[in-house]
């Protein structure tokens, strides 16, 4: 989907001092020291009376449900307003509570009148390697503003306050992703889509019947075998973590913009959780040689008479050292299809291009752009990006 985020558009003007301009072409890789409010312990003043800050406790079921409802009604939707991402509460906890998370980095703006949430933003800690430099940062995500308040610079206020809170913890750098063209991205990836439930995707206008094909022809074109064929292909378990963690770490060393996962972080992000994250390995004679993973994100289908939910899988991190990319990812598609996934999305990051066309992925309209705050470096090629952000 070609996603649009009105909050990120509003934020464009507030980030021009910390991200390279569109006409700048950095060639170095260095920290850009800014005068940041590290010692400012006072929350930024809200620009409108009747609003106040509130940190959200995601371990409180009622507050978590409130955030889910808010994002469901006001977060990212496609350009044609046919679909809107629907982050369920358990997926929000997975995305927002990795090791090292802080409650104060999950917060919003409320109205004093009724206490309703009108804006939200979050940050989680990450350690990135950018070319040859390693830096602790935060990943900024879920910037969302209520549709009725997008003319009030709420996104600007959210980012300014987030900057203060993160600086107070001693972190001066950040990364965020968006589909919007804001400033000068450090890199970008295109989204590709692989139909699994072809008939449903046609019915909801996610895909169109080609002039040269019938609906039945398209269903047949995307049909998959019923079961996997790779020996040793199975789900990741806790016992596999030492080998799998090492396998992924070694693989990511080939790329220029990557996360550095600790063992604890690897367990959080990759150990399977039903309906959230699925990870598989290929093991033969006690050796793990390959790994694949995907997370599941449903989308609300807006105003359709029959279908209510589009079940989407997003390719996460994949490693192929022995099994061919085609066989490895086809087995992943088979599992996803049998699990009720409607469409499988993957970007052209890392080595994904080795299987996209072979397995009949089609290029979508969406482009994901990566932006760094307080950091200057040369652009990273799409196939050298090794960072996937849920």
Tab-separated table of C-alpha atoms in Angstrom:
chain	number	residue	atom	x	y	z
A	1	UNK	CA	0.000	0.000	0.000
A	2	UNK	CA	1.072	3.564	-0.663
A	3	UNK	CA	0.641	4.876	2.872
A	4	UNK	CA	0.063	8.487	3.837
A	5	UNK	CA	0.629	9.982	7.289
A	6	UNK	CA	-0.665	13.494	7.803
A	7	UNK	CA	1.234	13.784	11.066
A	8	UNK	CA	4.549	13.179	9.317
A	9	UNK	CA	3.704	15.876	6.774
A	10	UNK	CA	3.092	18.355	9.576
A	11	UNK	CA	6.358	17.304	11.205
A	12	UNK	CA	8.388	18.254	8.126
A	13	UNK	CA	8.878	21.851	9.235
A	14	UNK	CA	10.029	20.853	12.718
A	15	UNK	CA	12.866	18.601	11.555
A	16	UNK	CA	14.700	20.826	9.093
A	17	UNK	CA	17.461	21.610	11.576
A	18	UNK	CA	18.485	18.002	12.212
A	19	UNK	CA	18.170	16.225	8.841
A	20	UNK	CA	20.151	17.112	5.677
A	21	UNK	CA	18.255	19.291	3.187
A	22	UNK	CA	17.090	17.809	-0.094
A	23	UNK	CA	19.877	19.577	-2.003
A	24	UNK	CA	22.614	18.361	0.361
A	25	UNK	CA	24.599	15.292	-0.720
A	26	UNK	CA	26.671	14.206	2.294
A	27	UNK	CA	29.726	12.079	1.555
A	28	UNK	CA	31.047	11.596	5.080
A	29	UNK	CA	29.830	9.420	7.931
A	30	UNK	CA	29.948	11.359	11.150
A	31	UNK	CA	28.019	12.609	14.121
A	32	UNK	CA	26.770	16.134	13.624
A	33	UNK	CA	26.951	17.814	17.013
A	34	UNK	CA	23.994	20.064	17.715
A	35	UNK	CA	23.092	22.275	20.635
A	36	UNK	CA	20.412	20.059	22.109
A	37	UNK	CA	18.413	20.542	25.271
A	38	UNK	CA	20.083	17.771	27.258
A	39	UNK	CA	19.748	19.656	30.538
A	40	UNK	CA	16.183	20.809	30.015
A	41	UNK	CA	14.054	18.900	32.503
A	42	UNK	CA	10.883	20.918	31.941
A	43	UNK	CA	8.315	19.613	29.446
A	44	UNK	CA	7.819	21.781	26.388
A	45	UNK	CA	4.879	24.122	26.636
A	46	UNK	CA	1.885	23.144	24.569
A	47	UNK	CA	0.894	25.765	22.024
A	48	UNK	CA	-2.788	25.597	22.906
A	49	UNK	CA	-4.543	25.900	26.235
A	50	UNK	CA	-6.644	22.950	27.241
A	51	UNK	CA	-4.056	20.318	26.240
A	52	UNK	CA	-1.681	18.384	28.498
A	53	UNK	CA	1.014	15.705	28.206
A	54	UNK	CA	0.410	12.143	29.350
A	55	UNK	CA	2.773	9.156	29.359
A	56	UNK	CA	0.942	5.980	28.408
A	57	UNK	CA	1.433	2.844	30.487
A	58	UNK	CA	1.190	0.042	27.932
A	59	UNK	CA	1.061	-2.518	30.748
A	60	UNK	CA	-2.322	-1.057	31.700
A	61	UNK	CA	-4.879	-2.973	29.576
A	62	UNK	CA	-7.284	-0.024	29.457
A	63	UNK	CA	-4.607	2.423	28.323
A	64	UNK	CA	-3.278	-0.066	25.777
A	65	UNK	CA	-6.781	-0.523	24.404
A	66	UNK	CA	-7.205	3.253	24.213
A	67	UNK	CA	-4.001	3.565	22.186
A	68	UNK	CA	-5.111	0.738	19.900
A	69	UNK	CA	-8.446	2.462	19.238
A	70	UNK	CA	-6.761	5.822	18.621
A	71	UNK	CA	-4.278	4.408	16.114
A	72	UNK	CA	-6.961	2.318	14.446
A	73	UNK	CA	-9.027	5.430	13.775
A	74	UNK	CA	-6.301	7.952	12.954
A	75	UNK	CA	-3.066	6.240	11.873
A	76	UNK	CA	-1.751	5.340	8.427
A	77	UNK	CA	-4.070	4.526	5.549
A	78	UNK	CA	-3.512	4.136	1.816
A	79	UNK	CA	-3.843	7.049	-0.597
A	80	UNK	CA	-7.252	5.876	-1.830
A	81	UNK	CA	-8.623	5.459	1.723
A	82	UNK	CA	-9.393	1.787	1.124
A	83	UNK	CA	-7.256	0.337	3.932
A	84	UNK	CA	-5.990	1.468	7.346
A	85	UNK	CA	-3.385	-0.361	9.411
A	86	UNK	CA	-4.873	-1.992	12.503
A	87	UNK	CA	-2.149	-2.590	15.104
A	88	UNK	CA	-3.643	-5.004	17.675
A	89	UNK	CA	-2.654	-4.503	21.334
A	90	UNK	CA	-0.278	-7.476	21.481
A	91	UNK	CA	1.533	-6.256	18.363
A	92	UNK	CA	1.854	-2.778	19.887
A	93	UNK	CA	3.516	-4.256	22.971
A	94	UNK	CA	5.915	-6.233	20.779
A	95	UNK	CA	6.791	-3.150	18.711
A	96	UNK	CA	7.033	-0.699	21.618
A	97	UNK	CA	8.450	-2.729	24.509
A	98	UNK	CA	11.770	-4.231	23.405
A	99	UNK	CA	14.566	-4.498	25.983
A	100	UNK	CA	15.435	-1.058	27.337
A	101	UNK	CA	12.079	0.576	26.559
A	102	UNK	CA	10.981	3.498	28.721
A	103	UNK	CA	7.439	4.462	29.654
A	104	UNK	CA	8.269	8.161	29.237
A	105	UNK	CA	9.017	7.520	25.561
A	106	UNK	CA	5.399	6.438	24.948
A	107	UNK	CA	3.279	9.496	25.442
A	108	UNK	CA	0.586	11.651	23.986
A	109	UNK	CA	-1.392	14.845	24.181
A	110	UNK	CA	-4.814	14.904	25.827
A	111	UNK	CA	-7.553	17.488	25.965
A	112	UNK	CA	-8.308	18.870	29.407
A	113	UNK	CA	-12.003	18.997	28.558
A	114	UNK	CA	-12.645	15.259	28.295
A	115	UNK	CA	-9.199	13.663	28.606
A	116	UNK	CA	-9.351	12.332	25.072
A	117	UNK	CA	-6.145	11.419	23.267
A	118	UNK	CA	-5.432	13.709	20.299
A	119	UNK	CA	-1.804	12.836	19.573
A	120	UNK	CA	0.786	10.136	20.209
A	121	UNK	CA	4.431	9.406	19.459
A	122	UNK	CA	6.882	6.763	20.626
A	123	UNK	CA	10.573	5.955	20.675
A	124	UNK	CA	12.434	2.736	21.368
A	125	UNK	CA	16.182	2.256	21.912
A	126	UNK	CA	18.265	0.860	19.058
A	127	UNK	CA	21.953	0.403	18.389
A	128	UNK	CA	22.776	0.963	14.732
A	129	UNK	CA	25.875	0.508	12.651
A	130	UNK	CA	26.000	3.120	9.897
A	131	UNK	CA	28.830	2.164	7.576
A	132	UNK	CA	31.713	1.673	10.037
A	133	UNK	CA	30.333	3.613	13.006
A	134	UNK	CA	28.204	2.258	15.832
A	135	UNK	CA	25.788	4.526	17.671
A	136	UNK	CA	23.026	4.207	20.249
A	137	UNK	CA	19.884	5.936	19.004
A	138	UNK	CA	16.135	5.829	19.245
A	139	UNK	CA	13.736	4.734	16.567
A	140	UNK	CA	10.800	7.157	16.383
A	141	UNK	CA	7.489	5.629	15.367
A	142	UNK	CA	3.702	5.811	15.614
A	143	UNK	CA	3.580	9.585	15.190
A	144	UNK	CA	-0.167	10.072	14.987
A	145	UNK	CA	-2.495	13.065	15.336
A	146	UNK	CA	-6.274	13.042	15.584
A	147	UNK	CA	-7.817	13.989	12.260
A	148	UNK	CA	-9.672	16.940	13.811
A	149	UNK	CA	-6.502	18.486	15.263
A	150	UNK	CA	-4.014	18.341	12.389
A	151	UNK	CA	-4.000	22.096	11.871
A	152	UNK	CA	-2.771	22.795	15.416
A	153	UNK	CA	0.895	21.750	15.069
A	154	UNK	CA	0.397	18.861	17.475
A	155	UNK	CA	2.974	16.713	15.636
A	156	UNK	CA	5.551	19.499	15.996
A	157	UNK	CA	4.894	19.647	19.738
A	158	UNK	CA	5.119	15.866	20.072
A	159	UNK	CA	8.505	15.731	18.341
A	160	UNK	CA	9.903	18.664	20.326
A	161	UNK	CA	8.901	17.019	23.595
A	162	UNK	CA	10.238	13.646	22.449
A	163	UNK	CA	13.571	15.283	21.614
A	164	UNK	CA	13.719	16.687	25.150
A	165	UNK	CA	12.883	13.368	26.785
A	166	UNK	CA	15.361	11.389	24.714
A	167	UNK	CA	18.116	13.987	25.189
A	168	UNK	CA	17.483	13.837	28.937
A	169	UNK	CA	18.387	10.136	28.771
A	170	UNK	CA	21.673	11.050	27.064
A	171	UNK	CA	20.695	10.021	23.535
A	172	UNK	CA	21.230	12.644	20.824
A	173	UNK	CA	20.468	10.700	17.646
A	174	UNK	CA	17.386	9.138	16.101
A	175	UNK	CA	16.091	7.350	13.047
A	176	UNK	CA	12.581	7.315	11.666
A	177	UNK	CA	10.868	5.989	8.570
A	178	UNK	CA	7.970	7.281	6.517
A	179	UNK	CA	6.469	6.940	3.088
A	180	UNK	CA	6.445	10.710	2.690
A	181	UNK	CA	9.036	12.782	0.825
A	182	UNK	CA	10.152	15.062	3.653
A	183	UNK	CA	13.821	15.984	3.473
A	184	UNK	CA	16.924	14.128	2.323
A	185	UNK	CA	16.616	10.430	3.277
A	186	UNK	CA	19.651	8.338	4.102
A	187	UNK	CA	18.098	5.616	1.978
A	188	UNK	CA	14.855	4.103	0.752
A	189	UNK	CA	13.233	0.797	-0.124
A	190	UNK	CA	10.386	-0.114	-2.440
A	191	UNK	CA	7.593	-2.391	-1.263
A	192	UNK	CA	6.661	-5.507	-3.215
A	193	UNK	CA	3.476	-7.538	-2.758
A	194	UNK	CA	2.888	-11.255	-3.232
A	195	UNK	CA	-0.811	-12.238	-3.433
A	196	UNK	CA	-1.773	-15.281	-1.381
A	197	UNK	CA	-5.572	-15.010	-1.199
A	198	UNK	CA	-5.921	-13.766	-4.765
A	199	UNK	CA	-9.693	-13.950	-4.996
A	200	UNK	CA	-10.173	-11.806	-1.889
A	201	UNK	CA	-7.558	-9.271	-3.023
A	202	UNK	CA	-9.439	-8.801	-6.287
A	203	UNK	CA	-12.760	-8.396	-4.483
A	204	UNK	CA	-11.434	-5.620	-2.232
A	205	UNK	CA	-9.637	-3.822	-5.109
A	206	UNK	CA	-6.176	-4.474	-3.703
A	207	UNK	CA	-5.333	-5.861	-7.137
A	208	UNK	CA	-7.024	-5.724	-10.518
A	209	UNK	CA	-7.757	-8.460	-13.043
A	210	UNK	CA	-5.435	-8.067	-16.019
A	211	UNK	CA	-6.963	-7.461	-19.451
A	212	UNK	CA	-5.188	-10.576	-20.695
A	213	UNK	CA	-6.296	-12.833	-17.813
A	214	UNK	CA	-9.488	-13.984	-16.159
A	215	UNK	CA	-10.007	-14.041	-12.414
A	216	UNK	CA	-9.521	-17.819	-12.477
A	217	UNK	CA	-6.267	-17.386	-14.404
A	218	UNK	CA	-4.949	-15.027	-11.737
A	219	UNK	CA	-5.935	-17.357	-8.910
A	220	UNK	CA	-4.105	-20.175	-10.671
A	221	UNK	CA	-1.050	-17.994	-11.341
A	222	UNK	CA	-0.484	-17.316	-7.645
A	223	UNK	CA	-1.380	-20.766	-6.334
A	224	UNK	CA	1.278	-22.353	-4.107
A	225	UNK	CA	2.122	-25.966	-3.236
A	226	UNK	CA	0.348	-27.257	-0.154
A	227	UNK	CA	3.438	-27.946	1.946
A	228	UNK	CA	7.101	-26.999	2.271
A	229	UNK	CA	9.844	-28.977	0.581
A	230	UNK	CA	13.026	-27.841	2.335
A	231	UNK	CA	14.488	-30.527	4.651
A	232	UNK	CA	14.975	-29.206	8.180
A	233	UNK	CA	12.643	-26.200	7.735
A	234	UNK	CA	10.954	-25.575	11.098
A	235	UNK	CA	9.978	-22.928	13.623
A	236	UNK	CA	12.627	-21.158	15.660
A	237	UNK	CA	12.793	-22.227	19.324
A	238	UNK	CA	14.584	-20.821	22.366
A	239	UNK	CA	17.219	-23.557	22.042
A	240	UNK	CA	18.077	-22.247	18.568
A	241	UNK	CA	18.791	-18.697	19.734
A	242	UNK	CA	22.608	-18.892	20.140
A	243	UNK	CA	23.156	-20.241	16.620
A	244	UNK	CA	20.428	-18.179	14.963
A	245	UNK	CA	21.587	-14.969	16.631
A	246	UNK	CA	25.134	-15.559	15.422
A	247	UNK	CA	23.894	-16.417	11.917
A	248	UNK	CA	21.924	-13.175	11.640
A	249	UNK	CA	24.713	-11.060	13.135
A	250	UNK	CA	27.226	-12.437	10.645
A	251	UNK	CA	24.819	-11.893	7.760
A	252	UNK	CA	24.062	-8.276	8.679
A	253	UNK	CA	27.782	-7.469	8.618
A	254	UNK	CA	27.465	-7.349	4.808
A	255	UNK	CA	25.282	-4.233	4.873
A	256	UNK	CA	25.749	-0.544	5.695
A	257	UNK	CA	22.701	0.444	7.782
A	258	UNK	CA	21.919	-2.294	10.278
A	259	UNK	CA	20.796	-2.902	13.857
A	260	UNK	CA	23.117	-4.641	16.295
A	261	UNK	CA	20.902	-7.058	18.220
A	262	UNK	CA	21.921	-8.256	21.663
A	263	UNK	CA	20.941	-11.819	22.578
A	264	UNK	CA	18.070	-10.437	24.673
A	265	UNK	CA	16.861	-8.250	21.812
A	266	UNK	CA	17.049	-11.165	19.392
A	267	UNK	CA	14.798	-13.211	21.685
A	268	UNK	CA	12.290	-10.371	21.865
A	269	UNK	CA	12.137	-9.696	18.140
A	270	UNK	CA	12.366	-13.232	16.755
A	271	UNK	CA	11.015	-15.885	19.115
A	272	UNK	CA	7.588	-16.748	17.661
A	273	UNK	CA	4.461	-15.192	19.141
A	274	UNK	CA	1.135	-16.306	17.723
A	275	UNK	CA	-0.307	-13.752	15.329
A	276	UNK	CA	2.641	-11.373	15.776
A	277	UNK	CA	6.021	-12.751	14.743
A	278	UNK	CA	6.875	-16.004	12.977
A	279	UNK	CA	10.476	-17.149	12.576
A	280	UNK	CA	11.818	-20.273	10.914
A	281	UNK	CA	15.219	-21.866	10.574
A	282	UNK	CA	16.693	-24.593	8.414
A	283	UNK	CA	18.637	-27.085	10.513
A	284	UNK	CA	20.556	-30.090	9.274
A	285	UNK	CA	22.844	-32.255	11.409
A	286	UNK	CA	22.539	-29.764	14.260
A	287	UNK	CA	23.666	-26.788	12.178
A	288	UNK	CA	21.393	-23.833	11.452
A	289	UNK	CA	22.145	-22.608	7.946
A	290	UNK	CA	19.175	-20.397	7.038
A	291	UNK	CA	16.568	-18.241	8.724
A	292	UNK	CA	13.405	-16.389	7.730
A	293	UNK	CA	10.901	-14.295	9.664
A	294	UNK	CA	7.805	-12.174	9.149
A	295	UNK	CA	5.407	-10.210	11.317
A	296	UNK	CA	1.659	-10.023	10.804
A	297	UNK	CA	-0.186	-6.719	10.610
A	298	UNK	CA	-3.897	-6.630	9.792
A	299	UNK	CA	-5.496	-3.698	8.012
A	300	UNK	CA	-9.072	-2.526	8.264
A	301	UNK	CA	-10.871	-2.625	4.925
A	302	UNK	CA	-12.796	0.638	4.805
A	303	UNK	CA	-16.451	0.521	3.725
A	304	UNK	CA	-16.513	-2.886	2.042
A	305	UNK	CA	-19.842	-4.758	2.152
A	306	UNK	CA	-18.313	-8.198	2.800
A	307	UNK	CA	-14.703	-8.092	3.946
A	308	UNK	CA	-13.591	-6.298	7.115
A	309	UNK	CA	-9.919	-7.212	7.562
A	310	UNK	CA	-6.922	-7.633	5.272
A	311	UNK	CA	-4.315	-9.896	6.853
A	312	UNK	CA	-0.832	-8.766	5.798
A	313	UNK	CA	2.530	-10.398	6.463
A	314	UNK	CA	5.664	-8.248	6.301
A	315	UNK	CA	9.002	-9.887	5.611
A	316	UNK	CA	11.323	-9.182	8.552
A	317	UNK	CA	14.897	-10.564	8.470
A	318	UNK	CA	15.973	-13.430	6.213
A	319	UNK	CA	19.294	-15.255	5.864
A	320	UNK	CA	20.199	-17.755	3.149
A	321	UNK	CA	23.560	-19.533	3.231
A	322	UNK	CA	22.711	-23.065	2.028
A	323	UNK	CA	19.085	-23.171	0.897
A	324	UNK	CA	18.293	-21.206	-2.255
A	325	UNK	CA	16.400	-17.964	-1.774
A	326	UNK	CA	13.585	-19.272	-3.958
A	327	UNK	CA	13.045	-22.455	-1.944
A	328	UNK	CA	13.459	-20.720	1.412
A	329	UNK	CA	10.976	-17.958	0.707
A	330	UNK	CA	8.498	-20.210	-1.109
A	331	UNK	CA	8.265	-22.357	2.013
A	332	UNK	CA	7.673	-19.159	3.989
A	333	UNK	CA	4.881	-18.126	1.610
A	334	UNK	CA	3.302	-21.571	1.925
A	335	UNK	CA	3.283	-21.325	5.715
A	336	UNK	CA	1.861	-17.788	5.588
A	337	UNK	CA	-0.868	-18.813	3.157
A	338	UNK	CA	-1.849	-21.804	5.291
A	339	UNK	CA	-2.000	-19.453	8.302
A	340	UNK	CA	-4.617	-17.290	6.589
A	341	UNK	CA	-2.402	-14.448	5.364
A	342	UNK	CA	-3.944	-12.604	2.392
A	343	UNK	CA	-0.859	-10.848	1.027
A	344	UNK	CA	2.860	-11.069	1.795
A	345	UNK	CA	4.870	-7.839	1.613
A	346	UNK	CA	8.628	-7.504	1.273
A	347	UNK	CA	10.944	-4.608	0.545
A	348	UNK	CA	13.985	-4.619	-1.725
A	349	UNK	CA	16.306	-4.360	1.295
A	350	UNK	CA	19.330	-6.620	1.713
A	351	UNK	CA	19.230	-9.516	-0.781
A	352	UNK	CA	15.454	-9.677	-1.150
A	353	UNK	CA	15.642	-8.911	-4.856
A	354	UNK	CA	16.978	-12.441	-5.338
A	355	UNK	CA	13.500	-13.874	-4.765
A	356	UNK	CA	10.981	-11.090	-5.477
A	357	UNK	CA	10.456	-11.606	-9.200
A	358	UNK	CA	11.044	-15.358	-9.100
A	359	UNK	CA	8.227	-15.832	-6.586
A	360	UNK	CA	5.836	-13.485	-8.445
A	361	UNK	CA	5.963	-10.477	-6.155
A	362	UNK	CA	4.687	-7.337	-7.831
A	363	UNK	CA	6.180	-3.905	-7.185
A	364	UNK	CA	3.828	-1.671	-5.234
A	365	UNK	CA	3.415	2.094	-5.083
A	366	UNK	CA	4.878	2.444	-1.607
A	367	UNK	CA	8.403	3.645	-0.835
A	368	UNK	CA	9.802	3.556	2.685
A	369	UNK	CA	12.328	6.325	3.380
A	370	UNK	CA	14.846	6.329	6.233
A	371	UNK	CA	15.819	9.582	7.959
A	372	UNK	CA	18.569	10.211	10.506
A	373	UNK	CA	18.523	13.005	13.087
A	374	UNK	CA	21.814	14.633	14.048
A	375	UNK	CA	23.886	12.429	11.761
A	376	UNK	CA	25.504	13.049	8.373
A	377	UNK	CA	26.467	10.261	5.994
A	378	UNK	CA	26.480	9.317	2.334
A	379	UNK	CA	23.227	7.778	1.039
A	380	UNK	CA	22.871	4.031	1.557
A	381	UNK	CA	21.848	1.941	-1.464
A	382	UNK	CA	18.591	0.000	-1.158
A	383	UNK	CA	20.330	-3.364	-1.186
A	384	UNK	CA	22.757	-2.182	1.490
A	385	UNK	CA	19.985	-1.322	3.962
A	386	UNK	CA	19.685	-4.041	6.593
A	387	UNK	CA	17.193	-2.368	8.922
A	388	UNK	CA	13.541	-3.445	9.012
A	389	UNK	CA	11.222	-1.397	11.236
A	390	UNK	CA	7.860	-2.925	12.279
